[in-house]
CHARMM-style PDB file with segment names, atoms N, HN, CA, C and O in Angstrom:
ATOM      1  N   UNK     1       1.126  -1.700   0.049  1.00  0.00      PROA
ATOM      2  CA  UNK     1       0.002  -0.374  -0.037  1.00  0.00      PROA
ATOM      3  C   UNK     1       1.148   1.228   0.281  1.00  0.00      PROA
ATOM      4  O   UNK     1       1.931   1.472   1.199  1.00  0.00      PROA
ATOM      5  N   UNK     2       0.708   2.107  -1.069  1.00  0.00      PROA
ATOM      6  HN  UNK     2       0.072   1.909  -1.814  1.00  0.00      PROA
ATOM      7  CA  UNK     2       1.661   3.540  -1.335  1.00  0.00      PROA
ATOM      8  C   UNK     2       1.038   4.287  -0.166  1.00  0.00      PROA
ATOM      9  O   UNK     2      -0.134   4.162   0.190  1.00  0.00      PROA
ATOM     10  N   UNK     3       2.222   5.315   0.558  1.00  0.00      PROA
ATOM     11  HN  UNK     3       3.174   5.416   0.269  1.00  0.00      PROA
ATOM     12  CA  UNK     3       1.652   6.330   1.694  1.00  0.00      PROA
ATOM     13  C   UNK     3       0.881   6.960   1.017  1.00  0.00      PROA
ATOM     14  O   UNK     3      -0.133   7.223   1.663  1.00  0.00      PROA
ATOM     15  N   UNK     4       0.850   7.618  -0.731  1.00  0.00      PROA
ATOM     16  HN  UNK     4       1.674   7.404  -1.256  1.00  0.00      PROA
ATOM     17  CA  UNK     4      -0.075   8.378  -1.240  1.00  0.00      PROA
ATOM     18  C   UNK     4      -0.720   8.137  -2.698  1.00  0.00      PROA
ATOM     19  O   UNK     4       0.005   7.629  -3.553  1.00  0.00      PROA
ATOM     20  N   UNK     5      -1.855   8.430  -2.974  1.00  0.00      PROA
ATOM     21  HN  UNK     5      -2.444   8.844  -2.279  1.00  0.00      PROA
ATOM     22  CA  UNK     5      -1.771   7.571  -4.303  1.00  0.00      PROA
ATOM     23  C   UNK     5      -1.097   8.105  -5.608  1.00  0.00      PROA
ATOM     24  O   UNK     5      -0.643   9.242  -5.479  1.00  0.00      PROA
ATOM     25  N   UNK     6      -0.983   7.702  -6.470  1.00  0.00      PROA
ATOM     26  HN  UNK     6      -1.352   6.779  -6.574  1.00  0.00      PROA
ATOM     27  CA  UNK     6       0.214   8.369  -7.497  1.00  0.00      PROA
ATOM     28  C   UNK     6      -0.369  10.051  -7.593  1.00  0.00      PROA
ATOM     29  O   UNK     6       0.231  11.096  -7.345  1.00  0.00      PROA
ATOM     30  N   UNK     7      -1.419   9.875  -7.939  1.00  0.00      PROA
ATOM     31  HN  UNK     7      -1.907   9.025  -8.140  1.00  0.00      PROA
ATOM     32  CA  UNK     7      -1.805  11.743  -8.807  1.00  0.00      PROA
ATOM     33  C   UNK     7      -2.077  12.642  -7.324  1.00  0.00      PROA
ATOM     34  O   UNK     7      -2.939  13.518  -7.255  1.00  0.00      PROA
ATOM     35  N   UNK     8      -1.161  12.245  -6.144  1.00  0.00      PROA
ATOM     36  HN  UNK     8      -0.461  11.533  -6.201  1.00  0.00      PROA
ATOM     37  CA  UNK     8      -1.134  13.298  -5.040  1.00  0.00      PROA
ATOM     38  C   UNK     8      -0.247  14.153  -5.305  1.00  0.00      PROA
ATOM     39  O   UNK     8       0.970  13.993  -5.396  1.00  0.00      PROA
ATOM     40  N   UNK     9      -1.059  15.360  -5.470  1.00  0.00      PROA
ATOM     41  HN  UNK     9      -2.047  15.490  -5.396  1.00  0.00      PROA
ATOM     42  CA  UNK     9       0.106  16.997  -5.810  1.00  0.00      PROA
ATOM     43  C   UNK     9       1.459  16.623  -4.572  1.00  0.00      PROA
ATOM     44  O   UNK     9       2.635  16.797  -4.890  1.00  0.00      PROA
ATOM     45  N   UNK    10       1.157  16.227  -3.511  1.00  0.00      PROA
ATOM     46  HN  UNK    10       0.201  16.086  -3.252  1.00  0.00      PROA
ATOM     47  CA  UNK    10       2.218  16.098  -2.419  1.00  0.00      PROA
ATOM     48  C   UNK    10       3.396  15.738  -2.949  1.00  0.00      PROA
ATOM     49  O   UNK    10       4.423  16.418  -2.928  1.00  0.00      PROA
ATOM     50  N   UNK    11       3.197  14.210  -3.631  1.00  0.00      PROA
ATOM     51  HN  UNK    11       2.363  13.658  -3.648  1.00  0.00      PROA
ATOM     52  CA  UNK    11       4.219  13.424  -4.250  1.00  0.00      PROA
ATOM     53  C   UNK    11       4.680  14.270  -5.253  1.00  0.00      PROA
ATOM     54  O   UNK    11       5.904  14.405  -5.283  1.00  0.00      PROA
ATOM     55  N   UNK    12       3.981  14.923  -6.143  1.00  0.00      PROA
ATOM     56  HN  UNK    12       2.988  14.814  -6.118  1.00  0.00      PROA
ATOM     57  CA  UNK    12       4.637  15.762  -7.136  1.00  0.00      PROA
ATOM     58  C   UNK    12       5.705  16.582  -7.078  1.00  0.00      PROA
ATOM     59  O   UNK    12       6.719  16.892  -7.703  1.00  0.00      PROA
ATOM     60  N   UNK    13       4.925  16.885  -5.809  1.00  0.00      PROA
ATOM     61  HN  UNK    13       4.102  16.633  -5.302  1.00  0.00      PROA
ATOM     62  CA  UNK    13       5.765  18.214  -4.866  1.00  0.00      PROA
ATOM     63  C   UNK    13       7.261  17.128  -4.551  1.00  0.00      PROA
ATOM     64  O   UNK    13       8.253  17.361  -5.242  1.00  0.00      PROA
ATOM     65  N   UNK    14       7.301  16.479  -3.957  1.00  0.00      PROA
ATOM     66  HN  UNK    14       6.496  16.290  -3.395  1.00  0.00      PROA
ATOM     67  CA  UNK    14       8.598  15.722  -3.608  1.00  0.00      PROA
ATOM     68  C   UNK    14       9.123  15.143  -4.619  1.00  0.00      PROA
ATOM     69  O   UNK    14      10.197  14.660  -4.260  1.00  0.00      PROA
ATOM     70  N   UNK    15       8.886  14.910  -5.869  1.00  0.00      PROA
ATOM     71  HN  UNK    15       8.014  15.302  -6.161  1.00  0.00      PROA
ATOM     72  CA  UNK    15       9.541  14.554  -7.273  1.00  0.00      PROA
ATOM     73  C   UNK    15      10.198  15.896  -7.863  1.00  0.00      PROA
ATOM     74  O   UNK    15      11.330  16.072  -8.314  1.00  0.00      PROA
ATOM     75  N   UNK    16       9.375  16.577  -7.749  1.00  0.00      PROA
ATOM     76  HN  UNK    16       8.456  16.435  -7.383  1.00  0.00      PROA
ATOM     77  CA  UNK    16      10.209  18.315  -8.507  1.00  0.00      PROA
ATOM     78  C   UNK    16      10.966  18.591  -6.935  1.00  0.00      PROA
ATOM     79  O   UNK    16      11.272  19.777  -7.064  1.00  0.00      PROA
ATOM     80  N   UNK    17      11.208  18.384  -6.223  1.00  0.00      PROA
ATOM     81  HN  UNK    17      10.960  17.421  -6.119  1.00  0.00      PROA
ATOM     82  CA  UNK    17      12.268  18.797  -5.171  1.00  0.00      PROA
ATOM     83  C   UNK    17      13.386  17.896  -5.253  1.00  0.00      PROA
ATOM     84  O   UNK    17      14.529  18.331  -5.115  1.00  0.00      PROA
ATOM     85  N   UNK    18      13.072  16.223  -5.546  1.00  0.00      PROA
ATOM     86  HN  UNK    18      12.143  15.869  -5.658  1.00  0.00      PROA
ATOM     87  CA  UNK    18      14.605  15.497  -5.254  1.00  0.00      PROA
ATOM     88  C   UNK    18      15.412  15.816  -6.813  1.00  0.00      PROA
ATOM     89  O   UNK    18      16.358  15.084  -7.105  1.00  0.00      PROA
ATOM     90  N   UNK    19      15.104  16.637  -7.526  1.00  0.00      PROA
ATOM     91  HN  UNK    19      14.336  17.231  -7.289  1.00  0.00      PROA
ATOM     92  CA  UNK    19      15.476  16.861  -8.887  1.00  0.00      PROA
ATOM     93  C   UNK    19      16.716  17.560  -9.035  1.00  0.00      PROA
ATOM     94  O   UNK    19      16.420  18.750  -8.929  1.00  0.00      PROA
ATOM     95  N   UNK    20      17.930  17.453  -9.222  1.00  0.00      PROA
ATOM     96  HN  UNK    20      18.170  16.486  -9.308  1.00  0.00      PROA
ATOM     97  CA  UNK    20      18.797  18.050  -9.008  1.00  0.00      PROA
ATOM     98  C   UNK    20      18.898  19.033 -10.063  1.00  0.00      PROA
ATOM     99  O   UNK    20      18.456  18.763 -11.179  1.00  0.00      PROA
ATOM    100  N   UNK    21      19.565  20.406  -9.757  1.00  0.00      PROA
ATOM    101  HN  UNK    21      19.924  20.625  -8.850  1.00  0.00      PROA
ATOM    102  CA  UNK    21      19.433  21.537 -10.626  1.00  0.00      PROA
ATOM    103  C   UNK    21      20.399  21.265 -11.894  1.00  0.00      PROA
ATOM    104  O   UNK    21      21.354  20.502 -11.747  1.00  0.00      PROA
ATOM    105  N   UNK    22      20.131  21.948 -13.254  1.00  0.00      PROA
ATOM    106  HN  UNK    22      19.356  22.568 -13.373  1.00  0.00      PROA
ATOM    107  CA  UNK    22      20.760  21.396 -14.309  1.00  0.00      PROA
ATOM    108  C   UNK    22      21.931  22.941 -14.120  1.00  0.00      PROA
ATOM    109  O   UNK    22      21.594  24.098 -13.870  1.00  0.00      PROA
ATOM    110  N   UNK    23      23.330  22.381 -14.353  1.00  0.00      PROA
ATOM    111  HN  UNK    23      23.603  21.441 -14.557  1.00  0.00      PROA
ATOM    112  CA  UNK    23      24.029  23.465 -14.307  1.00  0.00      PROA
ATOM    113  C   UNK    23      24.662  23.966 -15.636  1.00  0.00      PROA
ATOM    114  O   UNK    23      24.723  23.174 -16.577  1.00  0.00      PROA
ATOM    115  N   UNK    24      25.070  25.059 -15.753  1.00  0.00      PROA
ATOM    116  HN  UNK    24      25.020  25.702 -14.989  1.00  0.00      PROA
ATOM    117  CA  UNK    24      25.469  25.124 -17.380  1.00  0.00      PROA
ATOM    118  C   UNK    24      26.697  24.137 -17.506  1.00  0.00      PROA
ATOM    119  O   UNK    24      26.834  23.655 -18.631  1.00  0.00      PROA
ATOM    120  N   UNK    25      27.669  23.729 -16.489  1.00  0.00      PROA
ATOM    121  HN  UNK    25      27.558  24.121 -15.575  1.00  0.00      PROA
ATOM    122  CA  UNK    25      28.805  23.280 -17.092  1.00  0.00      PROA
ATOM    123  C   UNK    25      28.462  21.260 -17.413  1.00  0.00      PROA
ATOM    124  O   UNK    25      28.861  20.577 -18.356  1.00  0.00      PROA
ATOM    125  N   UNK    26      27.752  20.914 -16.417  1.00  0.00      PROA
ATOM    126  HN  UNK    26      27.428  21.469 -15.651  1.00  0.00      PROA
ATOM    127  CA  UNK    26      27.264  19.745 -15.931  1.00  0.00      PROA
ATOM    128  C   UNK    26      28.398  19.771 -14.601  1.00  0.00      PROA
ATOM    129  O   UNK    26      29.373  20.416 -14.213  1.00  0.00      PROA
ATOM    130  N   UNK    27      27.354  18.335 -14.114  1.00  0.00      PROA
ATOM    131  HN  UNK    27      26.562  17.811 -14.429  1.00  0.00      PROA
ATOM    132  CA  UNK    27      28.317  17.792 -13.113  1.00  0.00      PROA
ATOM    133  C   UNK    27      29.137  17.547 -13.481  1.00  0.00      PROA
ATOM    134  O   UNK    27      29.541  18.689 -13.700  1.00  0.00      PROA
ATOM    135  N   UNK    28      30.184  16.708 -13.935  1.00  0.00      PROA
ATOM    136  HN  UNK    28      29.856  15.781 -13.757  1.00  0.00      PROA
ATOM    137  CA  UNK    28      31.670  16.670 -13.882  1.00  0.00      PROA
ATOM    138  C   UNK    28      32.412  17.905 -13.989  1.00  0.00      PROA
ATOM    139  O   UNK    28      33.497  18.074 -13.431  1.00  0.00      PROA
ATOM    140  N   UNK    29      31.789  18.830 -14.756  1.00  0.00      PROA
ATOM    141  HN  UNK    29      30.908  18.693 -15.209  1.00  0.00      PROA
ATOM    142  CA  UNK    29      32.687  20.452 -15.011  1.00  0.00      PROA
ATOM    143  C   UNK    29      32.548  20.592 -13.640  1.00  0.00      PROA
ATOM    144  O   UNK    29      33.490  20.268 -12.917  1.00  0.00      PROA
ATOM    145  N   UNK    30      31.298  21.118 -13.070  1.00  0.00      PROA
ATOM    146  HN  UNK    30      30.533  21.381 -13.658  1.00  0.00      PROA
ATOM    147  CA  UNK    30      30.937  21.768 -11.684  1.00  0.00      PROA
ATOM    148  C   UNK    30      31.914  20.866 -10.678  1.00  0.00      PROA
ATOM    149  O   UNK    30      32.514  21.500  -9.810  1.00  0.00      PROA
ATOM    150  N   UNK    31      32.119  19.348 -10.748  1.00  0.00      PROA
ATOM    151  HN  UNK    31      31.632  18.833 -11.454  1.00  0.00      PROA
ATOM    152  CA  UNK    31      33.032  18.951 -10.399  1.00  0.00      PROA
ATOM    153  C   UNK    31      34.556  19.014 -10.166  1.00  0.00      PROA
ATOM    154  O   UNK    31      35.106  18.530  -9.177  1.00  0.00      PROA
ATOM    155  N   UNK    32      35.209  19.682 -11.209  1.00  0.00      PROA
ATOM    156  HN  UNK    32      34.762  20.075 -12.012  1.00  0.00      PROA
ATOM    157  CA  UNK    32      36.460  20.257 -11.644  1.00  0.00      PROA
ATOM    158  C   UNK    32      36.595  21.273 -11.566  1.00  0.00      PROA
ATOM    159  O   UNK    32      37.704  21.546 -12.025  1.00  0.00      PROA
ATOM    160  N   UNK    33      36.128  22.062 -11.249  1.00  0.00      PROA
ATOM    161  HN  UNK    33      35.227  21.840 -10.876  1.00  0.00      PROA
ATOM    162  CA  UNK    33      35.884  23.260 -11.122  1.00  0.00      PROA
ATOM    163  C   UNK    33      36.475  23.512  -9.844  1.00  0.00      PROA
ATOM    164  O   UNK    33      37.524  24.129  -9.659  1.00  0.00      PROA
ATOM    165  N   UNK    34      35.530  22.851  -8.725  1.00  0.00      PROA
ATOM    166  HN  UNK    34      34.678  22.349  -8.875  1.00  0.00      PROA
ATOM    167  CA  UNK    34      35.368  22.657  -7.444  1.00  0.00      PROA
ATOM    168  C   UNK    34      36.712  22.123  -7.051  1.00  0.00      PROA
ATOM    169  O   UNK    34      37.231  22.676  -6.081  1.00  0.00      PROA
ATOM    170  N   UNK    35      37.577  20.838  -7.811  1.00  0.00      PROA
ATOM    171  HN  UNK    35      37.156  20.389  -8.599  1.00  0.00      PROA
ATOM    172  CA  UNK    35      38.721  20.445  -7.453  1.00  0.00      PROA
ATOM    173  C   UNK    35      39.933  21.948  -7.622  1.00  0.00      PROA
ATOM    174  O   UNK    35      40.777  22.380  -6.837  1.00  0.00      PROA
ATOM    175  N   UNK    36      39.503  22.410  -9.019  1.00  0.00      PROA
ATOM    176  HN  UNK    36      38.817  22.059  -9.657  1.00  0.00      PROA
ATOM    177  CA  UNK    36      40.705  23.459  -9.141  1.00  0.00      PROA
ATOM    178  C   UNK    36      40.743  24.206  -8.115  1.00  0.00      PROA
ATOM    179  O   UNK    36      41.574  24.292  -7.211  1.00  0.00      PROA
ATOM    180  N   UNK    37      39.233  25.057  -8.431  1.00  0.00      PROA
ATOM    181  HN  UNK    37      38.559  24.988  -9.166  1.00  0.00      PROA
ATOM    182  CA  UNK    37      39.526  25.831  -6.973  1.00  0.00      PROA
ATOM    183  C   UNK    37      39.980  25.630  -5.688  1.00  0.00      PROA
ATOM    184  O   UNK    37      40.008  26.648  -4.997  1.00  0.00      PROA
ATOM    185  N   UNK    38      40.329  24.639  -5.192  1.00  0.00      PROA
ATOM    186  HN  UNK    38      40.306  23.812  -5.753  1.00  0.00      PROA
ATOM    187  CA  UNK    38      40.200  23.977  -4.130  1.00  0.00      PROA
ATOM    188  C   UNK    38      41.856  23.395  -3.699  1.00  0.00      PROA
ATOM    189  O   UNK    38      42.231  23.141  -2.554  1.00  0.00      PROA
ATOM    190  N   UNK    39      42.816  23.261  -5.174  1.00  0.00      PROA
ATOM    191  HN  UNK    39      42.512  23.468  -6.104  1.00  0.00      PROA
ATOM    192  CA  UNK    39      43.607  23.183  -4.826  1.00  0.00      PROA
ATOM    193  C   UNK    39      44.547  24.631  -5.176  1.00  0.00      PROA
ATOM    194  O   UNK    39      45.591  24.986  -4.630  1.00  0.00      PROA
ATOM    195  N   UNK    40      44.106  25.023  -5.810  1.00  0.00      PROA
ATOM    196  HN  UNK    40      43.257  24.735  -6.254  1.00  0.00      PROA
ATOM    197  CA  UNK    40      44.159  26.814  -6.184  1.00  0.00      PROA
ATOM    198  C   UNK    40      44.344  27.605  -4.458  1.00  0.00      PROA
ATOM    199  O   UNK    40      45.182  28.356  -3.959  1.00  0.00      PROA
ATOM    200  N   UNK    41      43.369  27.102  -4.081  1.00  0.00      PROA
ATOM    201  HN  UNK    41      42.688  26.492  -4.486  1.00  0.00      PROA
ATOM    202  CA  UNK    41      43.342  27.424  -2.299  1.00  0.00      PROA
ATOM    203  C   UNK    41      44.205  27.145  -1.433  1.00  0.00      PROA
ATOM    204  O   UNK    41      44.488  27.859  -0.470  1.00  0.00      PROA
ATOM    205  N   UNK    42      44.838  25.762  -1.788  1.00  0.00      PROA
ATOM    206  HN  UNK    42      44.608  25.183  -2.570  1.00  0.00      PROA
ATOM    207  CA  UNK    42      45.575  25.169  -1.204  1.00  0.00      PROA
ATOM    208  C   UNK    42      47.267  25.665  -0.941  1.00  0.00      PROA
ATOM    209  O   UNK    42      48.048  25.782   0.004  1.00  0.00      PROA
ATOM    210  N   UNK    43      47.246  25.886  -2.609  1.00  0.00      PROA
ATOM    211  HN  UNK    43      46.612  25.791  -3.376  1.00  0.00      PROA
ATOM    212  CA  UNK    43      48.489  26.844  -3.407  1.00  0.00      PROA
ATOM    213  C   UNK    43      48.601  28.076  -2.951  1.00  0.00      PROA
ATOM    214  O   UNK    43      49.720  28.389  -2.542  1.00  0.00      PROA
ATOM    215  N   UNK    44      47.743  28.882  -2.902  1.00  0.00      PROA
ATOM    216  HN  UNK    44      46.835  28.628  -3.234  1.00  0.00      PROA
ATOM    217  CA  UNK    44      47.771  30.099  -2.440  1.00  0.00      PROA
ATOM    218  C   UNK    44      48.101  30.031  -0.548  1.00  0.00      PROA
ATOM    219  O   UNK    44      48.863  30.868  -0.065  1.00  0.00      PROA
ATOM    220  N   UNK    45      47.469  29.016   0.305  1.00  0.00      PROA
ATOM    221  HN  UNK    45      46.850  28.336  -0.088  1.00  0.00      PROA
ATOM    222  CA  UNK    45      47.897  29.285   1.818  1.00  0.00      PROA
ATOM    223  C   UNK    45      49.122  28.588   1.779  1.00  0.00      PROA
ATOM    224  O   UNK    45      50.064  29.357   1.973  1.00  0.00      PROA
ATOM    225  N   UNK    46      49.533  27.155   1.559  1.00  0.00      PROA
ATOM    226  HN  UNK    46      48.768  26.530   1.401  1.00  0.00      PROA
ATOM    227  CA  UNK    46      50.758  27.380   1.628  1.00  0.00      PROA
ATOM    228  C   UNK    46      51.775  28.235   1.195  1.00  0.00      PROA
ATOM    229  O   UNK    46      52.753  28.384   1.928  1.00  0.00      PROA
ATOM    230  N   UNK    47      51.687  29.002  -0.200  1.00  0.00      PROA
ATOM    231  HN  UNK    47      50.893  28.881  -0.796  1.00  0.00      PROA
ATOM    232  CA  UNK    47      52.635  30.240  -0.683  1.00  0.00      PROA
ATOM    233  C   UNK    47      52.585  31.483   0.194  1.00  0.00      PROA
ATOM    234  O   UNK    47      53.217  32.529   0.047  1.00  0.00      PROA
ATOM    235  N   UNK    48      51.729  31.167   1.108  1.00  0.00      PROA
ATOM    236  HN  UNK    48      51.215  30.318   1.227  1.00  0.00      PROA
ATOM    237  CA  UNK    48      51.523  32.347   1.868  1.00  0.00      PROA
ATOM    238  C   UNK    48      52.067  31.965   3.291  1.00  0.00      PROA
ATOM    239  O   UNK    48      52.321  32.941   3.996  1.00  0.00      PROA
ATOM    240  N   UNK    49      52.261  30.912   3.767  1.00  0.00      PROA
ATOM    241  HN  UNK    49      52.054  30.119   3.194  1.00  0.00      PROA
ATOM    242  CA  UNK    49      52.590  30.281   4.922  1.00  0.00      PROA
ATOM    243  C   UNK    49      54.317  30.023   5.046  1.00  0.00      PROA
ATOM    244  O   UNK    49      54.977  29.851   6.071  1.00  0.00      PROA
ATOM    245  N   UNK    50      54.928  30.080   3.132  1.00  0.00      PROA
ATOM    246  HN  UNK    50      54.391  30.220   2.299  1.00  0.00      PROA
ATOM    247  CA  UNK    50      56.416  29.493   3.267  1.00  0.00      PROA
ATOM    248  C   UNK    50      56.762  31.429   3.276  1.00  0.00      PROA
ATOM    249  O   UNK    50      57.760  31.914   3.807  1.00  0.00      PROA
ATOM    250  N   UNK    51      56.000  32.001   2.778  1.00  0.00      PROA
ATOM    251  HN  UNK    51      55.188  31.607   2.346  1.00  0.00      PROA
ATOM    252  CA  UNK    51      56.494  33.915   2.902  1.00  0.00      PROA
ATOM    253  C   UNK    51      56.081  34.274   4.423  1.00  0.00      PROA
ATOM    254  O   UNK    51      56.625  35.091   5.166  1.00  0.00      PROA
ATOM    255  N   UNK    52      55.431  33.786   4.574  1.00  0.00      PROA
ATOM    256  HN  UNK    52      54.990  33.123   3.969  1.00  0.00      PROA
ATOM    257  CA  UNK    52      55.814  34.285   6.573  1.00  0.00      PROA
ATOM    258  C   UNK    52      57.167  33.514   6.803  1.00  0.00      PROA
ATOM    259  O   UNK    52      58.263  34.074   6.808  1.00  0.00      PROA
ATOM    260  N   UNK    53      56.947  32.008   7.016  1.00  0.00      PROA
ATOM    261  HN  UNK    53      56.057  31.552   7.013  1.00  0.00      PROA
ATOM    262  CA  UNK    53      58.153  31.792   7.415  1.00  0.00      PROA
ATOM    263  C   UNK    53      59.593  32.460   6.794  1.00  0.00      PROA
ATOM    264  O   UNK    53      60.336  32.895   7.673  1.00  0.00      PROA
ATOM    265  N   UNK    54      59.980  32.569   5.687  1.00  0.00      PROA
ATOM    266  HN  UNK    54      59.376  32.216   4.973  1.00  0.00      PROA
ATOM    267  CA  UNK    54      60.709  33.132   5.323  1.00  0.00      PROA
ATOM    268  C   UNK    54      61.274  34.737   5.711  1.00  0.00      PROA
ATOM    269  O   UNK    54      62.316  35.391   5.752  1.00  0.00      PROA
ATOM    270  N   UNK    55      59.326  34.900   6.038  1.00  0.00      PROA
ATOM    271  HN  UNK    55      58.479  34.369   6.005  1.00  0.00      PROA
ATOM    272  CA  UNK    55      60.170  36.867   6.678  1.00  0.00      PROA
ATOM    273  C   UNK    55      60.329  36.585   8.028  1.00  0.00      PROA
ATOM    274  O   UNK    55      60.652  37.635   8.584  1.00  0.00      PROA
ATOM    275  N   UNK    56      60.255  35.640   8.847  1.00  0.00      PROA
ATOM    276  HN  UNK    56      59.992  34.787   8.395  1.00  0.00      PROA
ATOM    277  CA  UNK    56      60.699  35.537  10.136  1.00  0.00      PROA
ATOM    278  C   UNK    56      62.247  34.892  10.104  1.00  0.00      PROA
ATOM    279  O   UNK    56      63.173  35.214  10.848  1.00  0.00      PROA
ATOM    280  N   UNK    57      62.256  34.412   9.590  1.00  0.00      PROA
ATOM    281  HN  UNK    57      61.503  34.151   8.985  1.00  0.00      PROA
ATOM    282  CA  UNK    57      63.404  33.696   9.571  1.00  0.00      PROA
ATOM    283  C   UNK    57      64.804  35.209   8.743  1.00  0.00      PROA
ATOM    284  O   UNK    57      66.033  35.274   8.796  1.00  0.00      PROA
ATOM    285  N   UNK    58      63.916  35.980   8.200  1.00  0.00      PROA
ATOM    286  HN  UNK    58      62.918  35.927   8.157  1.00  0.00      PROA
ATOM    287  CA  UNK    58      64.580  37.336   7.984  1.00  0.00      PROA
ATOM    288  C   UNK    58      64.788  38.375   8.585  1.00  0.00      PROA
ATOM    289  O   UNK    58      65.656  39.218   8.357  1.00  0.00      PROA
ATOM    290  N   UNK    59      64.198  38.363   9.181  1.00  0.00      PROA
ATOM    291  HN  UNK    59      63.493  37.678   9.366  1.00  0.00      PROA
ATOM    292  CA  UNK    59      63.833  38.976  10.865  1.00  0.00      PROA
ATOM    293  C   UNK    59      64.675  38.684  11.784  1.00  0.00      PROA
ATOM    294  O   UNK    59      65.560  39.424  12.212  1.00  0.00      PROA
ATOM    295  N   UNK    60      64.332  37.161  12.253  1.00  0.00      PROA
ATOM    296  HN  UNK    60      63.613  36.559  11.906  1.00  0.00      PROA
ATOM    297  CA  UNK    60      65.659  37.338  12.846  1.00  0.00      PROA
ATOM    298  C   UNK    60      67.014  37.203  12.871  1.00  0.00      PROA
ATOM    299  O   UNK    60      67.698  37.399  13.875  1.00  0.00      PROA
ATOM    300  N   UNK    61      67.496  36.818  11.623  1.00  0.00      PROA
ATOM    301  HN  UNK    61      66.940  36.658  10.807  1.00  0.00      PROA
ATOM    302  CA  UNK    61      68.872  37.148  10.863  1.00  0.00      PROA
ATOM    303  C   UNK    61      69.464  38.717  11.419  1.00  0.00      PROA
ATOM    304  O   UNK    61      70.505  38.894  12.052  1.00  0.00      PROA
ATOM    305  N   UNK    62      68.533  39.711  11.007  1.00  0.00      PROA
ATOM    306  HN  UNK    62      67.687  39.567  10.493  1.00  0.00      PROA
ATOM    307  CA  UNK    62      68.988  40.697  10.702  1.00  0.00      PROA
ATOM    308  C   UNK    62      68.532  41.618  12.152  1.00  0.00      PROA
ATOM    309  OT1 UNK    62      68.842  42.804  12.253  1.00  0.00      PROA
TER     310      UNK     62
END
């Protein structure tokens, strides 16, 4: 016995809410974009930490 009859509007609303939005790039393109953005973020973080360490060592040597 189904919870709702097949033509119930609540069921249609539930089905519509489960659909993923279509993106311009598609799911694979969006995934690649997220990966590249994460990589660049980490690269920037590591570069900033290296610059900070070099500044500290330069200040301690002077």
